[in-house]
Short mmCIF file of C-alpha atoms in Angstrom, two decimals:
data_model
loop_
_atom_site.label_atom_id
_atom_site.label_comp_id
_atom_site.label_asym_id
_atom_site.label_seq_id
_atom_site.Cartn_x
_atom_site.Cartn_y
_atom_site.Cartn_z
CA MET A 1 110.06 115.99 112.69
CA ASP A 2 108.32 117.82 109.89
CA TRP A 3 105.32 115.55 109.79
CA LEU A 4 104.97 115.48 113.55
CA ASN A 5 105.08 119.40 113.93
CA LYS A 6 102.12 119.57 111.40
CA ASN A 7 100.06 116.77 112.57
CA TRP A 8 100.57 116.51 116.36
CA GLU A 9 96.87 117.41 116.96
CA LEU A 10 95.91 114.30 114.79
CA VAL A 11 98.30 112.09 116.73
CA ILE A 12 96.86 113.32 120.07
CA GLY A 13 93.34 112.72 118.86
CA LEU A 14 94.09 109.30 117.68
CA SER A 15 96.00 108.29 120.74
CA GLY A 16 92.79 109.23 122.75
CA VAL A 17 90.72 106.88 120.53
CA HIS A 18 93.37 104.26 120.83
CA ILE A 19 93.31 104.42 124.59
CA GLY A 20 89.50 104.29 124.66
CA LEU A 21 89.41 101.30 122.37
CA SER A 22 92.00 99.46 124.63
CA ILE A 23 90.51 100.10 127.94
CA LEU A 24 87.17 98.30 127.49
CA PRO A 25 88.57 94.90 126.36
CA VAL A 26 90.93 94.76 129.46
CA VAL A 27 88.20 95.81 131.93
CA VAL A 28 85.41 93.77 130.50
CA GLY A 29 87.86 90.78 130.02
CA LEU A 30 88.80 91.00 133.66
CA ALA A 31 85.10 91.09 134.84
CA VAL A 32 84.34 88.14 132.59
CA ALA A 33 87.41 86.13 133.43
CA LEU A 34 87.10 86.46 137.24
CA PRO A 35 84.00 84.40 137.72
CA LEU A 36 85.03 81.90 135.05
CA GLY A 37 88.55 81.50 136.51
CA TRP A 38 86.93 81.04 139.96
CA VAL A 39 84.57 78.32 138.79
CA ALA A 40 87.49 76.62 136.97
CA PHE A 41 89.48 76.70 140.14
CA ARG A 42 86.70 75.67 142.41
CA TYR A 43 85.40 72.91 140.27
CA LYS A 44 88.30 70.91 138.85
CA LYS A 45 86.06 68.91 136.50
CA ILE A 46 84.86 72.13 134.87
CA GLY A 47 88.27 73.62 135.01
CA ARG A 48 89.81 70.60 133.09
CA PHE A 49 87.45 71.66 130.12
CA LEU A 50 87.46 75.47 130.65
CA VAL A 51 91.17 76.09 130.81
CA PRO A 52 92.11 74.40 127.56
CA ALA A 53 89.05 75.86 125.90
CA SER A 54 90.20 79.29 126.77
CA GLY A 55 93.60 78.46 125.59
CA LEU A 56 92.23 77.39 122.18
CA LEU A 57 90.48 80.69 121.97
CA TYR A 58 93.77 82.47 122.31
CA THR A 59 95.31 80.59 119.34
CA ILE A 60 92.73 82.15 117.02
CA PRO A 61 94.66 84.75 114.93
CA SER A 62 93.43 88.37 115.36
CA LEU A 63 92.51 89.64 111.96
CA PRO A 64 90.63 86.43 111.01
CA LEU A 65 88.77 86.57 114.37
CA PHE A 66 87.74 90.11 113.82
CA ILE A 67 86.57 89.15 110.36
CA ALA A 68 84.68 86.03 111.59
CA LEU A 69 82.92 87.78 114.44
CA PRO A 70 80.15 89.53 112.40
CA ILE A 71 78.60 86.06 111.47
CA ILE A 72 78.35 85.33 115.26
CA LEU A 73 77.43 88.84 116.43
CA GLY A 74 75.27 89.91 113.41
CA THR A 75 77.33 93.02 113.16
CA SER A 76 78.38 94.78 110.14
CA ILE A 77 82.18 94.07 109.12
CA LEU A 78 83.19 97.61 109.84
CA ASP A 79 81.54 97.77 113.20
CA PRO A 80 84.08 98.60 116.07
CA THR A 81 82.12 96.05 118.16
CA ASN A 82 83.86 93.34 116.30
CA LEU A 83 87.33 94.68 117.46
CA ILE A 84 86.26 95.16 121.02
CA VAL A 85 84.65 91.76 121.39
CA GLY A 86 87.52 90.18 119.83
CA LEU A 87 90.17 91.79 122.04
CA THR A 88 87.85 90.99 125.03
CA ILE A 89 87.88 87.32 123.90
CA TYR A 90 91.76 87.44 123.86
CA ALA A 91 91.74 89.03 127.39
CA VAL A 92 89.42 86.31 128.76
CA ALA A 93 91.37 83.53 127.13
CA LEU A 94 94.61 84.70 128.76
CA LEU A 95 93.10 85.66 132.14
CA VAL A 96 91.13 82.52 133.00
CA ARG A 97 94.17 80.42 133.16
CA GLN A 98 95.98 83.08 134.97
CA ILE A 99 93.22 83.32 137.53
CA VAL A 100 93.25 79.59 138.16
CA ASP A 101 97.08 79.88 138.66
CA ALA A 102 96.52 82.95 140.91
CA LEU A 103 94.00 81.20 143.17
CA GLY A 104 96.31 78.17 143.17
CA SER A 105 99.28 80.24 144.49
CA VAL A 106 97.05 81.15 147.69
CA ASN A 107 98.49 79.35 150.78
CA HIS A 108 95.86 76.68 151.58
CA ALA A 109 96.47 77.04 155.38
CA VAL A 110 95.48 80.71 155.06
CA ARG A 111 92.28 79.69 153.35
CA GLN A 112 91.44 77.12 155.92
CA ALA A 113 92.03 79.61 158.67
CA SER A 114 89.60 82.09 157.13
CA VAL A 115 87.09 79.36 156.95
CA ALA A 116 87.80 78.48 160.68
CA MET A 117 87.28 82.06 161.54
CA GLY A 118 83.62 82.07 160.04
CA TYR A 119 84.24 83.78 156.72
CA SER A 120 81.50 82.89 154.26
CA PRO A 121 82.64 81.84 150.77
CA TRP A 122 81.71 85.20 149.41
CA GLN A 123 83.70 86.99 152.15
CA ARG A 124 86.57 84.62 151.76
CA PHE A 125 86.72 85.23 147.95
CA TRP A 126 86.83 88.99 148.05
CA GLN A 127 88.86 89.30 151.48
CA VAL A 128 91.16 86.42 151.44
CA ASP A 129 91.53 84.71 148.00
CA LEU A 130 91.40 87.70 145.75
CA PRO A 131 93.96 89.93 147.59
CA LEU A 132 96.39 87.03 148.04
CA ALA A 133 95.99 86.01 144.33
CA GLY A 134 96.49 89.54 143.42
CA PRO A 135 100.09 89.65 142.41
CA VAL A 136 99.96 86.71 140.06
CA LEU A 137 96.65 88.06 138.67
CA LEU A 138 98.36 91.48 138.10
CA SER A 139 101.23 89.92 136.12
CA GLY A 140 98.57 88.31 133.80
CA LEU A 141 96.67 91.59 133.46
CA ARG A 142 99.93 93.36 132.51
CA VAL A 143 100.48 90.90 129.66
CA VAL A 144 96.81 91.32 128.43
CA SER A 145 97.15 95.27 128.48
CA VAL A 146 100.18 95.30 126.46
CA SER A 147 98.93 92.91 123.86
CA THR A 148 95.47 94.65 123.71
CA VAL A 149 97.21 98.05 123.10
CA SER A 150 99.29 96.69 120.32
CA LEU A 151 96.55 94.67 118.71
CA VAL A 152 93.94 97.62 118.57
CA SER A 153 96.02 99.02 115.54
CA ILE A 154 95.04 95.80 113.43
CA GLY A 155 91.42 97.23 113.65
CA SER A 156 92.41 99.90 111.27
CA VAL A 157 92.51 97.24 108.50
CA ILE A 158 88.86 96.60 108.95
CA GLY A 159 88.16 100.25 109.24
CA VAL A 160 88.14 100.85 112.95
CA THR A 161 90.28 104.06 113.44
CA SER A 162 93.10 104.09 116.08
CA LEU A 163 96.71 104.93 115.86
CA GLY A 164 96.78 102.16 113.14
CA TYR A 165 95.40 104.84 110.79
CA LEU A 166 98.94 106.37 110.68
CA PHE A 167 100.32 103.07 109.67
CA LEU A 168 98.00 102.63 106.73
CA ASN A 169 98.09 106.41 105.85
CA GLY A 170 101.90 106.59 106.05
CA PHE A 171 102.16 103.53 103.83
CA LYS A 172 99.83 104.97 101.20
CA ARG A 173 101.59 108.43 101.05
CA GLY A 174 105.13 106.91 101.73
CA ILE A 175 105.96 108.94 104.85
CA PRO A 176 108.08 106.80 107.22
CA GLU A 177 107.83 109.39 109.85
CA GLU A 178 104.10 109.10 110.14
CA VAL A 179 104.39 105.25 110.55
CA LEU A 180 107.17 105.67 113.19
CA VAL A 181 105.23 108.16 115.18
CA GLY A 182 102.30 105.69 115.22
CA VAL A 183 104.53 102.93 116.48
CA ILE A 184 106.19 105.02 119.07
CA ALA A 185 102.80 106.42 120.36
CA THR A 186 101.54 102.85 120.56
CA VAL A 187 104.51 101.73 122.64
CA ILE A 188 104.17 104.74 124.95
CA ILE A 189 100.47 103.96 125.42
CA ALA A 190 101.42 100.40 126.27
CA PHE A 191 103.97 101.57 128.74
CA ILE A 192 101.61 104.01 130.43
CA PHE A 193 99.03 101.33 130.80
CA ASP A 194 101.51 99.08 132.31
CA GLY A 195 102.69 101.79 134.72
CA VAL A 196 99.21 102.43 135.76
CA LEU A 197 98.63 98.79 136.45
CA VAL A 198 101.79 98.61 138.43
CA LEU A 199 100.90 101.61 140.44
CA LEU A 200 97.36 100.27 141.11
CA GLY A 201 99.12 97.09 142.36
CA ARG A 202 101.25 98.89 144.94
CA LEU A 203 98.24 100.99 146.01
CA LEU A 204 95.85 98.00 146.35
CA MET A 205 98.56 95.38 147.58
CA PRO A 206 101.16 97.29 149.56
CA TRP A 207 102.16 93.86 151.13
CA ALA A 208 103.31 92.33 147.90
CA ARG A 209 106.00 94.76 147.63
CA LYS A 210 107.35 94.25 151.03
CA ALA A 211 107.32 90.49 150.58
CA GLN A 212 109.47 90.91 147.43
CA SER A 213 112.13 93.13 149.00
CA MET B 1 74.77 81.43 108.31
CA ASN B 2 74.37 82.45 104.63
CA PHE B 3 77.70 83.93 104.61
CA LEU B 4 79.19 80.74 106.03
CA GLU B 5 77.74 78.75 103.22
CA GLU B 6 79.15 81.06 100.70
CA ALA B 7 82.47 81.03 102.41
CA LEU B 8 82.50 77.31 102.11
CA ARG B 9 81.36 77.33 98.55
CA TRP B 10 84.28 79.73 97.87
CA ILE B 11 86.74 77.24 99.46
CA PHE B 12 85.47 74.39 97.32
CA ASN B 13 85.23 76.41 94.11
CA PRO B 14 87.77 74.78 91.54
CA ALA B 15 88.83 78.25 90.35
CA VAL B 16 90.40 78.95 93.74
CA HIS B 17 92.75 76.03 93.23
CA GLU B 18 94.23 76.90 89.95
CA GLY B 19 97.23 79.02 88.82
CA ALA B 20 99.62 81.26 90.64
CA ASN B 21 97.05 82.72 93.14
CA SER B 22 95.86 79.19 94.14
CA LEU B 23 94.97 78.38 97.64
CA ALA B 24 97.81 75.72 97.84
CA VAL B 25 100.38 78.42 96.80
CA ARG B 26 98.96 80.91 99.39
CA ILE B 27 98.97 78.38 102.28
CA GLY B 28 102.63 77.28 101.26
CA GLU B 29 103.64 81.00 101.50
CA HIS B 30 101.91 81.22 104.80
CA LEU B 31 103.87 78.31 106.14
CA SER B 32 107.00 79.48 104.61
CA TYR B 33 106.73 82.66 106.43
CA THR B 34 105.75 80.84 109.68
CA PHE B 35 108.69 78.36 109.63
CA GLY B 36 111.27 80.69 108.09
CA ALA B 37 110.58 83.41 110.83
CA VAL B 38 110.62 80.88 113.70
CA VAL B 39 113.78 79.13 112.48
CA LEU B 40 115.61 82.47 111.95
CA GLY B 41 114.12 83.71 115.32
CA ALA B 42 115.47 80.64 117.02
CA VAL B 43 118.92 80.88 115.54
CA ILE B 44 119.03 84.28 117.32
CA ALA B 45 116.96 83.77 120.49
CA ILE B 46 117.91 80.24 121.65
CA PRO B 47 121.64 80.64 121.96
CA LEU B 48 120.90 84.04 123.63
CA GLY B 49 118.40 82.48 125.97
CA ILE B 50 120.91 79.50 126.91
CA LEU B 51 123.60 82.18 127.68
CA VAL B 52 121.14 84.16 129.91
CA GLY B 53 119.72 81.17 131.57
CA HIS B 54 123.04 79.43 132.13
CA THR B 55 125.02 82.47 133.43
CA ARG B 56 121.77 83.98 135.14
CA ARG B 57 123.20 87.38 134.03
CA GLY B 58 121.19 89.97 132.21
CA THR B 59 117.83 88.40 133.15
CA ALA B 60 116.37 91.83 134.04
CA VAL B 61 117.46 93.23 130.64
CA THR B 62 115.92 90.24 128.75
CA VAL B 63 112.76 90.47 130.65
CA SER B 64 112.26 94.19 129.75
CA LEU B 65 113.56 93.59 126.16
CA THR B 66 111.05 90.87 125.51
CA GLY B 67 108.24 92.88 127.23
CA GLY B 68 109.34 95.92 124.99
CA LEU B 69 109.26 93.93 121.87
CA ARG B 70 105.74 92.68 122.71
CA ALA B 71 104.53 96.22 122.86
CA LEU B 72 105.49 96.80 119.24
CA PRO B 73 102.40 96.96 117.00
CA SER B 74 103.09 94.25 114.34
CA LEU B 75 101.31 96.19 111.47
CA GLY B 76 103.37 99.48 112.13
CA VAL B 77 106.65 97.59 112.14
CA LEU B 78 105.78 95.77 109.06
CA ILE B 79 104.90 98.92 107.37
CA LEU B 80 108.01 100.82 108.54
CA ILE B 81 110.30 98.06 107.29
CA ALA B 82 108.39 97.87 103.87
CA LEU B 83 108.92 101.57 103.41
CA SER B 84 112.62 101.17 103.80
CA VAL B 85 113.35 97.91 102.04
CA GLY B 86 110.52 97.99 99.55
CA ILE B 87 107.34 95.73 99.04
CA GLY B 88 107.74 92.01 98.80
CA PHE B 89 108.66 89.12 101.10
CA GLN B 90 111.80 90.63 102.87
CA ALA B 91 109.82 93.15 105.03
CA PRO B 92 107.30 90.70 106.26
CA LEU B 93 109.84 87.97 107.00
CA ALA B 94 111.98 90.58 109.03
CA THR B 95 108.89 91.68 111.01
CA PHE B 96 107.99 88.07 111.86
CA VAL B 97 111.44 87.38 112.99
CA ILE B 98 111.07 90.25 115.42
CA MET B 99 107.66 88.94 116.53
CA ALA B 100 109.08 85.32 117.08
CA ILE B 101 111.99 86.30 119.16
CA PRO B 102 110.24 87.31 122.56
CA PRO B 103 108.59 84.06 123.02
CA LEU B 104 111.53 82.02 122.05
CA LEU B 105 113.77 83.89 124.22
CA ALA B 106 111.51 83.75 127.06
CA GLY B 107 110.91 79.99 126.82
CA THR B 108 114.61 79.24 126.51
CA TYR B 109 115.90 81.21 129.51
CA ALA B 110 112.88 80.40 131.64
CA GLY B 111 113.39 76.64 130.86
CA ILE B 112 117.09 76.77 131.57
CA GLN B 113 116.76 78.80 134.69
CA ALA B 114 114.00 76.33 135.90
CA VAL B 115 116.59 73.37 135.96
CA ASN B 116 117.22 72.43 139.42
CA PRO B 117 120.48 73.93 140.71
CA LEU B 118 121.18 70.58 142.58
CA THR B 119 121.06 68.72 139.31
CA VAL B 120 123.60 71.18 137.66
CA ASP B 121 125.71 70.91 140.84
CA ALA B 122 125.66 67.14 140.60
CA ALA B 123 126.67 67.31 136.92
CA ARG B 124 129.61 69.64 137.79
CA ALA B 125 130.66 67.32 140.70
CA MET B 126 130.68 64.39 138.31
CA GLY B 127 133.34 66.23 136.29
CA MET B 128 131.15 67.53 133.41
CA THR B 129 132.57 70.57 131.62
CA PRO B 130 130.40 73.64 131.35
CA LEU B 131 129.45 72.92 127.67
CA GLN B 132 128.52 69.36 128.65
CA ILE B 133 126.37 70.83 131.49
CA ILE B 134 124.57 73.00 128.85
CA PHE B 135 123.92 70.39 126.29
CA GLN B 136 123.67 67.17 128.22
CA VAL B 137 121.81 68.53 131.38
CA GLU B 138 120.32 72.04 131.00
CA VAL B 139 119.03 71.91 127.49
CA PRO B 140 117.35 68.56 127.49
CA LEU B 141 115.69 69.41 130.73
CA ALA B 142 114.64 72.84 129.34
CA LEU B 143 113.35 71.28 126.05
CA PRO B 144 109.57 71.23 126.96
CA LEU B 145 109.70 74.93 127.69
CA ILE B 146 111.81 75.73 124.69
CA VAL B 147 109.31 73.92 122.54
CA ALA B 148 106.52 75.81 124.31
CA GLY B 149 108.14 79.04 123.35
CA MET B 150 108.36 77.74 119.74
CA ARG B 151 104.74 76.92 119.84
CA SER B 152 103.80 80.60 120.94
CA ALA B 153 106.24 82.05 118.24
CA VAL B 154 104.59 79.83 115.65
CA LEU B 155 101.01 81.00 116.67
CA GLN B 156 102.28 84.65 116.76
CA VAL B 157 103.71 84.43 113.15
CA VAL B 158 100.89 82.43 111.90
CA ALA B 159 98.51 85.12 112.94
CA THR B 160 100.62 88.16 111.63
CA ALA B 161 101.57 86.40 108.51
CA THR B 162 97.92 87.41 107.35
CA LEU B 163 99.28 91.06 107.30
CA ALA B 164 102.15 90.33 104.69
CA ALA B 165 99.70 90.75 101.89
CA TYR B 166 99.26 94.40 102.87
CA VAL B 167 102.84 95.09 101.58
CA SER B 168 102.47 92.73 98.57
CA GLY B 169 104.16 89.84 100.46
CA GLY B 170 101.60 87.18 99.54
CA ALA B 171 100.27 84.50 101.82
CA LEU B 172 96.70 83.94 102.92
CA GLY B 173 96.14 87.59 103.62
CA VAL B 174 96.02 88.21 99.87
CA TYR B 175 92.38 86.92 99.88
CA ILE B 176 91.40 89.05 102.73
CA PHE B 177 92.81 92.27 101.40
CA SER B 178 91.53 91.85 97.96
CA ALA B 179 88.16 90.99 99.29
CA LEU B 180 88.30 94.03 101.63
CA ALA B 181 88.70 96.40 98.70
CA ARG B 182 85.74 94.71 96.98
CA ARG B 183 83.60 94.34 100.15
CA ASP B 184 83.61 90.54 99.25
CA TYR B 185 82.57 89.30 102.57
CA PRO B 186 82.28 85.53 101.87
CA GLN B 187 85.94 85.42 100.47
CA MET B 188 87.15 87.38 103.42
CA LEU B 189 85.47 84.93 105.80
CA ALA B 190 86.74 81.82 103.86
CA ALA B 191 90.21 83.03 104.06
CA SER B 192 89.95 83.81 107.67
CA LEU B 193 88.64 80.37 108.44
CA ILE B 194 91.49 78.75 106.70
CA VAL B 195 93.92 80.80 108.64
CA ILE B 196 92.15 79.91 111.89
CA GLY B 197 92.28 76.17 110.87
CA LEU B 198 95.94 76.53 109.95
CA ALA B 199 96.57 78.05 113.43
CA PHE B 200 94.76 75.19 115.33
CA ALA B 201 96.57 72.52 113.29
CA LEU B 202 99.96 74.00 114.15
CA ASP B 203 99.06 74.34 117.71
CA GLY B 204 97.95 70.76 117.85
CA ILE B 205 101.26 69.63 116.29
CA PHE B 206 103.24 71.71 118.78
CA ALA B 207 101.15 70.47 121.70
CA LEU B 208 102.25 66.96 120.61
CA LEU B 209 105.98 67.88 120.07
CA GLN B 210 105.89 69.47 123.57
CA ARG B 211 104.76 66.14 125.14
CA LEU B 212 107.43 64.30 123.17
CA ALA B 213 110.19 66.88 124.23
CA ARG B 214 109.89 65.79 127.82
CA PRO B 215 112.99 63.81 128.81
CA ARG B 216 112.12 60.19 129.87
CA GLY B 217 112.20 59.67 133.62
CA THR B 218 111.43 63.34 134.52
CA VAL B 219 108.20 64.23 136.30
CA VAL B 220 106.06 67.19 135.31
CA LEU B 221 105.63 69.45 138.35
CA ARG B 222 102.39 71.57 138.10
#
């Protein structure tokens, strides 16, 4: 515990940076994937192309993606934008398929009832489709948040500081405790993110829990 | 686009294809890590997944275990193991086995659990023993999902195998890390493109295997 006692301020600071780097890809990823997923669900012909294409994006390994992005984005190799855009791509890739599945899980009779009651397509999406697709969407969002939090540390290899700094620094200086603290802090952040998502799900979709029990 | 040209020139430079640091050697190391870790992971995860799926016991524990393992940052685990067992290929291999287990386990137990209980009942009524039920009914029907689990395990390891070079474990990451130190962007990009190509190729092969794994006469429900 020696190392942690002397360096806890560093760990707290890096955890804050790590959280900051993780939030953006998840939020932006959801915002981008939502319309794409809707289009893929609504227009099956586009979906047949869009869903496999997003799956293919997900197969790109992370470090090579962060390194290849500068030629597309025109950024420098050490720019944090590469990491954030890369992680956002993964979030979108995972969520598009999940949103298609989530919208598919909505009972068709309910959807037709809302049309019969005079809901416009816009109202129907926000007030019927999205809330009912919520639980399936949430499970996808939880996977995205866990993988984003753990992938952020890879960015330290290309100079984007996060808890990953503790891995590289601990390796250079031969301090296993420093690396272990980094691993544990990352896992704790992943669990906090997951807890917040579950809590948000309960607040926004109180019916989902009743249906389960 | 200039960088892209230079990266391609790097790939086709004859010097890259000679000696102990040749591209073929590094690709070989990369693939050895991938298959080694997935095979070792499968030896652990598939029997466990069959057990959980067949008995339907311990599902909650398995779900949280696979979720917890997924939260582990691969780079941190790799370095932590390297600090205790030393640099070389052991630490990366151990890390990649840990990374391969969650998708293999999830694919196996989900596949077994998804088998129609009526089919299992029918097999039992026909006088099949539990072992026969597992190996002649459940595993064949679960095979496409088990192969899907292998596919994501392979992709997971092919991606993280790039990090092996950080602890002197070889593989394609060697080019990336040596180039990072020298700020040699074309070499970094070239190696990255090769890793991406490798991932695509393996994904394609496993997509095909997944299709072949479907037992004849069964219908895909989507």
